[in-house]
Amino acid sequence: AKEQGRGRFVFYQAEMTERVQKEAELAHMLSSARFLQQLYMVYQPQFDCESGLLVGFEALLRWEHPEQGLISPLTFIPVAEKRGMIDDIGIWVAQHVCLEVGRWLEDGLSFGTVSFNISPVQLRSEKGVECLLSLLKSSGIPLHHFEVEITESACMDASDNTIELLESYVNQGLKIAIDDFGTGYSSMVTLRKLSACRLKIDRSFIRDMLHNTNDEMIVKATIALAQSLGLEVVAEGVESKEQLAVLKNQGCDFAQGYYLGFPMKSGDTINFLRLLDRK
Ligand code: C2E
Ligand code: CA
Ligand code: CA
Ligand code: CA
């Protein structure tokens, strides 16, 4: 048994070394990705459940490596967070969102609000958040066009100063959405800590709500909670007509998901907006 235990340990260690190596390699590739123009943003539309009208987009980061193809943000964001690269990437994201929104405004297109994700690690740095928010302001774009998505756990980690800074921007029009609502350990505390405008119901609840009564009840309760607090609710990951119908029935404000629209590259997003404007 001892022998086996040893073998197992060696096996784990080899596996770990390999993982660390892979991670270092990924981090190295990522550090040059911005300059090699392998990063870009995609924009996933969000719609009003009742009217079906476009209300905005969520901006999502993409990394397309020439040999490895698309690398998921679920893979590279954690590496960027661990290796101290997330602040720079977060700034890059905000800059690109500003450039894009600037173009839409110049074209006279109506698009509502554009939201983007702020990493928990990014939110832990007061300087980083300050830099990001002042970037939004200096773009000259009215702040009500922007929304930042913050997860519950990220909010719990944020300092009082950071929360205060965020609030001062909220007073100037910036919107805050609590992302993946219901998946953290402290949904209610988050609601008290942050003056959010929106709750985003996590995709996992939407995915199972038609088959799982608990999930259906959680969705229902979240919508009711948001309504009584005067917040807007967005359902994420809506993949079917049936899901949309139930959400609409329960009074959910907005929906986002493959059934309604995939994330689109810049050019496709502009074409989409032009088409909508012509209607
Ligand atoms: P998230 O913020 O929860 O983003 C929603 C994810 O769900 C996106 O995955 C989106 O493409 C996907 N999605 C949207 N509709 C559907 C649907 O109907 N079905 C399914 N199965 N999926 C759907 P994506 O783009 O791969 O991003 C994954 C996560 O990576 C995001 O989760 C977010 O946490 C993070 N991420 C993405 N972009 C950024 C970024 O610019 N900065 C930071 N810090 N994190 C980002
Ligand atoms: Ca999000
Ligand atoms: Ca989410
Ligand atoms: Ca999610």
PDB file of N, CA and C in Angstrom, residues 136-202:
ATOM      1  N   LEU A 136     -13.158  55.593 -18.493  1.00  0.00           N
ATOM      2  CA  LEU A 136     -14.524  55.703 -19.021  1.00  0.00           C
ATOM      3  C   LEU A 136     -14.927  57.167 -19.116  1.00  0.00           C
ATOM      4  N   LYS A 137     -14.615  57.915 -18.052  1.00  0.00           N
ATOM      5  CA  LYS A 137     -15.029  59.312 -18.007  1.00  0.00           C
ATOM      6  C   LYS A 137     -14.312  60.130 -19.077  1.00  0.00           C
ATOM      7  N   SER A 138     -13.015  59.871 -19.227  1.00  0.00           N
ATOM      8  CA  SER A 138     -12.240  60.675 -20.174  1.00  0.00           C
ATOM      9  C   SER A 138     -12.587  60.349 -21.625  1.00  0.00           C
ATOM     10  N   SER A 139     -13.334  59.250 -21.844  1.00  0.00           N
ATOM     11  CA  SER A 139     -13.751  58.935 -23.216  1.00  0.00           C
ATOM     12  C   SER A 139     -14.760  59.954 -23.720  1.00  0.00           C
ATOM     13  N   GLY A 140     -15.389  60.678 -22.787  1.00  0.00           N
ATOM     14  CA  GLY A 140     -16.386  61.676 -23.185  1.00  0.00           C
ATOM     15  C   GLY A 140     -17.746  61.073 -23.501  1.00  0.00           C
ATOM     16  N   ILE A 141     -17.844  59.764 -23.442  1.00  0.00           N
ATOM     17  CA  ILE A 141     -19.123  59.090 -23.693  1.00  0.00           C
ATOM     18  C   ILE A 141     -19.968  59.197 -22.424  1.00  0.00           C
ATOM     19  N   PRO A 142     -21.241  59.599 -22.566  1.00  0.00           N
ATOM     20  CA  PRO A 142     -22.087  59.689 -21.367  1.00  0.00           C
ATOM     21  C   PRO A 142     -22.069  58.374 -20.588  1.00  0.00           C
ATOM     22  N   LEU A 143     -21.861  58.473 -19.280  1.00  0.00           N
ATOM     23  CA  LEU A 143     -21.656  57.268 -18.466  1.00  0.00           C
ATOM     24  C   LEU A 143     -22.874  56.348 -18.435  1.00  0.00           C
ATOM     25  N   HIS A 144     -24.055  56.891 -18.746  1.00  0.00           N
ATOM     26  CA  HIS A 144     -25.230  56.014 -18.688  1.00  0.00           C
ATOM     27  C   HIS A 144     -25.213  54.935 -19.775  1.00  0.00           C
ATOM     28  N   HIS A 145     -24.293  55.069 -20.733  1.00  0.00           N
ATOM     29  CA  HIS A 145     -24.156  54.006 -21.737  1.00  0.00           C
ATOM     30  C   HIS A 145     -23.367  52.808 -21.217  1.00  0.00           C
ATOM     31  N   PHE A 146     -22.722  52.969 -20.067  1.00  0.00           N
ATOM     32  CA  PHE A 146     -21.860  51.901 -19.547  1.00  0.00           C
ATOM     33  C   PHE A 146     -22.451  51.208 -18.325  1.00  0.00           C
ATOM     34  N   GLU A 147     -22.171  49.916 -18.269  1.00  0.00           N
ATOM     35  CA  GLU A 147     -22.536  49.137 -17.080  1.00  0.00           C
ATOM     36  C   GLU A 147     -21.377  48.205 -16.750  1.00  0.00           C
ATOM     37  N   VAL A 148     -21.022  48.123 -15.472  1.00  0.00           N
ATOM     38  CA  VAL A 148     -19.988  47.167 -15.090  1.00  0.00           C
ATOM     39  C   VAL A 148     -20.640  45.977 -14.392  1.00  0.00           C
ATOM     40  N   GLU A 149     -20.172  44.780 -14.746  1.00  0.00           N
ATOM     41  CA  GLU A 149     -20.711  43.555 -14.154  1.00  0.00           C
ATOM     42  C   GLU A 149     -19.744  43.058 -13.094  1.00  0.00           C
ATOM     43  N   ILE A 150     -20.272  42.910 -11.898  1.00  0.00           N
ATOM     44  CA  ILE A 150     -19.464  42.517 -10.751  1.00  0.00           C
ATOM     45  C   ILE A 150     -20.102  41.307 -10.103  1.00  0.00           C
ATOM     46  N   THR A 151     -19.315  40.276  -9.832  1.00  0.00           N
ATOM     47  CA  THR A 151     -19.893  39.105  -9.173  1.00  0.00           C
ATOM     48  C   THR A 151     -20.007  39.353  -7.665  1.00  0.00           C
ATOM     49  N   GLU A 152     -20.811  38.542  -7.035  1.00  0.00           N
ATOM     50  CA  GLU A 152     -21.023  38.683  -5.589  1.00  0.00           C
ATOM     51  C   GLU A 152     -19.719  38.565  -4.822  1.00  0.00           C
ATOM     52  N   SER A 153     -18.919  37.555  -5.180  1.00  0.00           N
ATOM     53  CA  SER A 153     -17.685  37.337  -4.422  1.00  0.00           C
ATOM     54  C   SER A 153     -16.719  38.504  -4.636  1.00  0.00           C
ATOM     55  N   ALA A 154     -16.716  39.055  -5.849  1.00  0.00           N
ATOM     56  CA  ALA A 154     -15.856  40.218  -6.117  1.00  0.00           C
ATOM     57  C   ALA A 154     -16.271  41.392  -5.248  1.00  0.00           C
ATOM     58  N   CYS A 155     -17.567  41.566  -5.118  1.00  0.00           N
ATOM     59  CA  CYS A 155     -18.084  42.678  -4.314  1.00  0.00           C
ATOM     60  C   CYS A 155     -17.675  42.525  -2.862  1.00  0.00           C
ATOM     61  N   MET A 156     -17.702  41.286  -2.358  1.00  0.00           N
ATOM     62  CA  MET A 156     -17.346  41.062  -0.962  1.00  0.00           C
ATOM     63  C   MET A 156     -15.884  41.405  -0.694  1.00  0.00           C
ATOM     64  N   ASP A 157     -15.049  41.226  -1.721  1.00  0.00           N
ATOM     65  CA  ASP A 157     -13.615  41.484  -1.572  1.00  0.00           C
ATOM     66  C   ASP A 157     -13.246  42.956  -1.722  1.00  0.00           C
ATOM     67  N   ALA A 158     -14.165  43.741  -2.280  1.00  0.00           N
ATOM     68  CA  ALA A 158     -13.818  45.132  -2.595  1.00  0.00           C
ATOM     69  C   ALA A 158     -13.728  45.978  -1.323  1.00  0.00           C
ATOM     70  N   SER A 159     -12.787  46.894  -1.295  1.00  0.00           N
ATOM     71  CA  SER A 159     -12.616  47.758  -0.123  1.00  0.00           C
ATOM     72  C   SER A 159     -13.717  48.818  -0.085  1.00  0.00           C
ATOM     73  N   ASP A 160     -13.879  49.430   1.086  1.00  0.00           N
ATOM     74  CA  ASP A 160     -14.870  50.498   1.218  1.00  0.00           C
ATOM     75  C   ASP A 160     -14.573  51.645   0.262  1.00  0.00           C
ATOM     76  N   ASN A 161     -13.293  51.955   0.101  1.00  0.00           N
ATOM     77  CA  ASN A 161     -12.906  53.019  -0.827  1.00  0.00           C
ATOM     78  C   ASN A 161     -13.356  52.729  -2.249  1.00  0.00           C
ATOM     79  N   THR A 162     -13.145  51.485  -2.661  1.00  0.00           N
ATOM     80  CA  THR A 162     -13.539  51.101  -4.022  1.00  0.00           C
ATOM     81  C   THR A 162     -15.048  51.198  -4.185  1.00  0.00           C
ATOM     82  N   ILE A 163     -15.774  50.726  -3.182  1.00  0.00           N
ATOM     83  CA  ILE A 163     -17.237  50.799  -3.244  1.00  0.00           C
ATOM     84  C   ILE A 163     -17.673  52.273  -3.331  1.00  0.00           C
ATOM     85  N   GLU A 164     -17.044  53.121  -2.524  1.00  0.00           N
ATOM     86  CA  GLU A 164     -17.377  54.552  -2.540  1.00  0.00           C
ATOM     87  C   GLU A 164     -17.115  55.168  -3.908  1.00  0.00           C
ATOM     88  N   LEU A 165     -15.976  54.799  -4.478  1.00  0.00           N
ATOM     89  CA  LEU A 165     -15.604  55.312  -5.790  1.00  0.00           C
ATOM     90  C   LEU A 165     -16.636  54.886  -6.840  1.00  0.00           C
ATOM     91  N   LEU A 166     -17.007  53.613  -6.787  1.00  0.00           N
ATOM     92  CA  LEU A 166     -18.021  53.104  -7.713  1.00  0.00           C
ATOM     93  C   LEU A 166     -19.322  53.881  -7.557  1.00  0.00           C
ATOM     94  N   GLU A 167     -19.709  54.102  -6.309  1.00  0.00           N
ATOM     95  CA  GLU A 167     -20.971  54.812  -6.048  1.00  0.00           C
ATOM     96  C   GLU A 167     -20.936  56.225  -6.626  1.00  0.00           C
ATOM     97  N   SER A 168     -19.775  56.865  -6.538  1.00  0.00           N
ATOM     98  CA  SER A 168     -19.692  58.228  -7.062  1.00  0.00           C
ATOM     99  C   SER A 168     -19.899  58.223  -8.586  1.00  0.00           C
ATOM    100  N   TYR A 169     -19.502  57.137  -9.221  1.00  0.00           N
ATOM    101  CA  TYR A 169     -19.743  57.023 -10.661  1.00  0.00           C
ATOM    102  C   TYR A 169     -21.202  56.659 -10.951  1.00  0.00           C
ATOM    103  N   VAL A 170     -21.790  55.881 -10.054  1.00  0.00           N
ATOM    104  CA  VAL A 170     -23.208  55.552 -10.209  1.00  0.00           C
ATOM    105  C   VAL A 170     -24.023  56.849 -10.173  1.00  0.00           C
ATOM    106  N   ASN A 171     -23.614  57.774  -9.305  1.00  0.00           N
ATOM    107  CA  ASN A 171     -24.310  59.060  -9.224  1.00  0.00           C
ATOM    108  C   ASN A 171     -24.177  59.866 -10.516  1.00  0.00           C
ATOM    109  N   GLN A 172     -23.167  59.524 -11.306  1.00  0.00           N
ATOM    110  CA  GLN A 172     -22.983  60.215 -12.584  1.00  0.00           C
ATOM    111  C   GLN A 172     -23.544  59.421 -13.755  1.00  0.00           C
ATOM    112  N   GLY A 173     -24.236  58.306 -13.464  1.00  0.00           N
ATOM    113  CA  GLY A 173     -24.919  57.592 -14.539  1.00  0.00           C
ATOM    114  C   GLY A 173     -24.462  56.173 -14.799  1.00  0.00           C
ATOM    115  N   LEU A 174     -23.276  55.830 -14.309  1.00  0.00           N
ATOM    116  CA  LEU A 174     -22.783  54.457 -14.513  1.00  0.00           C
ATOM    117  C   LEU A 174     -23.738  53.458 -13.863  1.00  0.00           C
ATOM    118  N   LYS A 175     -23.921  52.305 -14.534  1.00  0.00           N
ATOM    119  CA  LYS A 175     -24.765  51.266 -13.953  1.00  0.00           C
ATOM    120  C   LYS A 175     -23.911  50.113 -13.453  1.00  0.00           C
ATOM    121  N   ILE A 176     -24.413  49.473 -12.413  1.00  0.00           N
ATOM    122  CA  ILE A 176     -23.724  48.297 -11.879  1.00  0.00           C
ATOM    123  C   ILE A 176     -24.679  47.109 -11.934  1.00  0.00           C
ATOM    124  N   ALA A 177     -24.199  46.004 -12.475  1.00  0.00           N
ATOM    125  CA  ALA A 177     -24.985  44.772 -12.459  1.00  0.00           C
ATOM    126  C   ALA A 177     -24.282  43.760 -11.569  1.00  0.00           C
ATOM    127  N   ILE A 178     -25.039  43.040 -10.782  1.00  0.00           N
ATOM    128  CA  ILE A 178     -24.468  41.927 -10.022  1.00  0.00           C
ATOM    129  C   ILE A 178     -24.579  40.683 -10.885  1.00  0.00           C
ATOM    130  N   ASP A 179     -23.410  40.170 -11.253  1.00  0.00           N
ATOM    131  CA  ASP A 179     -23.319  39.067 -12.204  1.00  0.00           C
ATOM    132  C   ASP A 179     -23.471  37.727 -11.479  1.00  0.00           C
ATOM    133  N   ASP A 180     -23.963  36.738 -12.211  1.00  0.00           N
ATOM    134  CA  ASP A 180     -24.094  35.372 -11.677  1.00  0.00           C
ATOM    135  C   ASP A 180     -24.869  35.371 -10.360  1.00  0.00           C
ATOM    136  N   PHE A 181     -25.883  36.205 -10.278  1.00  0.00           N
ATOM    137  CA  PHE A 181     -26.612  36.357  -9.022  1.00  0.00           C
ATOM    138  C   PHE A 181     -27.174  35.019  -8.553  1.00  0.00           C
ATOM    139  N   GLY A 182     -26.979  34.754  -7.270  1.00  0.00           N
ATOM    140  CA  GLY A 182     -27.514  33.520  -6.690  1.00  0.00           C
ATOM    141  C   GLY A 182     -26.479  32.425  -6.557  1.00  0.00           C
ATOM    142  N   THR A 183     -25.315  32.591  -7.174  1.00  0.00           N
ATOM    143  CA  THR A 183     -24.299  31.541  -7.103  1.00  0.00           C
ATOM    144  C   THR A 183     -23.289  31.786  -5.984  1.00  0.00           C
ATOM    145  N   GLY A 184     -23.266  33.001  -5.429  1.00  0.00           N
ATOM    146  CA  GLY A 184     -22.315  33.313  -4.362  1.00  0.00           C
ATOM    147  C   GLY A 184     -22.863  32.890  -3.012  1.00  0.00           C
ATOM    148  N   TYR A 185     -22.097  33.182  -1.976  1.00  0.00           N
ATOM    149  CA  TYR A 185     -22.530  32.804  -0.642  1.00  0.00           C
ATOM    150  C   TYR A 185     -23.237  33.953   0.061  1.00  0.00           C
ATOM    151  N   SER A 186     -23.297  35.090  -0.580  1.00  0.00           N
ATOM    152  CA  SER A 186     -23.701  36.285   0.154  1.00  0.00           C
ATOM    153  C   SER A 186     -24.513  37.243  -0.713  1.00  0.00           C
ATOM    154  N   SER A 187     -25.487  36.681  -1.412  1.00  0.00           N
ATOM    155  CA  SER A 187     -26.281  37.498  -2.323  1.00  0.00           C
ATOM    156  C   SER A 187     -26.922  38.693  -1.632  1.00  0.00           C
ATOM    157  N   MET A 188     -27.438  38.442  -0.436  1.00  0.00           N
ATOM    158  CA  MET A 188     -28.178  39.510   0.249  1.00  0.00           C
ATOM    159  C   MET A 188     -27.234  40.589   0.770  1.00  0.00           C
ATOM    160  N   VAL A 189     -26.076  40.160   1.273  1.00  0.00           N
ATOM    161  CA  VAL A 189     -25.107  41.137   1.764  1.00  0.00           C
ATOM    162  C   VAL A 189     -24.628  42.021   0.608  1.00  0.00           C
ATOM    163  N   THR A 190     -24.418  41.383  -0.539  1.00  0.00           N
ATOM    164  CA  THR A 190     -23.989  42.142  -1.720  1.00  0.00           C
ATOM    165  C   THR A 190     -24.998  43.221  -2.058  1.00  0.00           C
ATOM    166  N   LEU A 191     -26.259  42.863  -1.986  1.00  0.00           N
ATOM    167  CA  LEU A 191     -27.316  43.821  -2.313  1.00  0.00           C
ATOM    168  C   LEU A 191     -27.281  45.023  -1.377  1.00  0.00           C
ATOM    169  N   ARG A 192     -26.886  44.774  -0.122  1.00  0.00           N
ATOM    170  CA  ARG A 192     -26.840  45.879   0.838  1.00  0.00           C
ATOM    171  C   ARG A 192     -25.587  46.725   0.651  1.00  0.00           C
ATOM    172  N   LYS A 193     -24.537  46.072   0.196  1.00  0.00           N
ATOM    173  CA  LYS A 193     -23.241  46.748   0.115  1.00  0.00           C
ATOM    174  C   LYS A 193     -23.150  47.665  -1.109  1.00  0.00           C
ATOM    175  N   LEU A 194     -23.768  47.252  -2.175  1.00  0.00           N
ATOM    176  CA  LEU A 194     -23.572  47.908  -3.466  1.00  0.00           C
ATOM    177  C   LEU A 194     -24.887  48.443  -4.005  1.00  0.00           C
ATOM    178  N   SER A 195     -24.882  49.680  -4.512  1.00  0.00           N
ATOM    179  CA  SER A 195     -26.129  50.137  -5.115  1.00  0.00           C
ATOM    180  C   SER A 195     -26.189  49.698  -6.569  1.00  0.00           C
ATOM    181  N   ALA A 196     -26.567  48.440  -6.737  1.00  0.00           N
ATOM    182  CA  ALA A 196     -26.663  47.874  -8.074  1.00  0.00           C
ATOM    183  C   ALA A 196     -27.941  48.348  -8.750  1.00  0.00           C
ATOM    184  N   CYS A 197     -27.948  48.341 -10.055  1.00  0.00           N
ATOM    185  CA  CYS A 197     -29.146  48.669 -10.817  1.00  0.00           C
ATOM    186  C   CYS A 197     -29.786  47.404 -11.347  1.00  0.00           C
ATOM    187  N   ARG A 198     -28.947  46.359 -11.513  1.00  0.00           N
ATOM    188  CA  ARG A 198     -29.443  45.149 -12.150  1.00  0.00           C
ATOM    189  C   ARG A 198     -28.915  43.894 -11.491  1.00  0.00           C
ATOM    190  N   LEU A 199     -29.721  42.858 -11.540  1.00  0.00           N
ATOM    191  CA  LEU A 199     -29.280  41.524 -11.156  1.00  0.00           C
ATOM    192  C   LEU A 199     -29.248  40.669 -12.408  1.00  0.00           C
ATOM    193  N   LYS A 200     -28.189  39.914 -12.578  1.00  0.00           N
ATOM    194  CA  LYS A 200     -28.155  38.956 -13.686  1.00  0.00           C
ATOM    195  C   LYS A 200     -28.303  37.555 -13.113  1.00  0.00           C
ATOM    196  N   ILE A 201     -29.419  36.913 -13.420  1.00  0.00           N
ATOM    197  CA  ILE A 201     -29.652  35.555 -12.916  1.00  0.00           C
ATOM    198  C   ILE A 201     -28.716  34.605 -13.642  1.00  0.00           C
ATOM    199  N   ASP A 202     -27.967  33.837 -12.888  1.00  0.00           N
ATOM    200  CA  ASP A 202     -26.964  32.965 -13.484  1.00  0.00           C
ATOM    201  C   ASP A 202     -27.585  31.954 -14.444  1.00  0.00           C
TER     202      ASP A 202
END
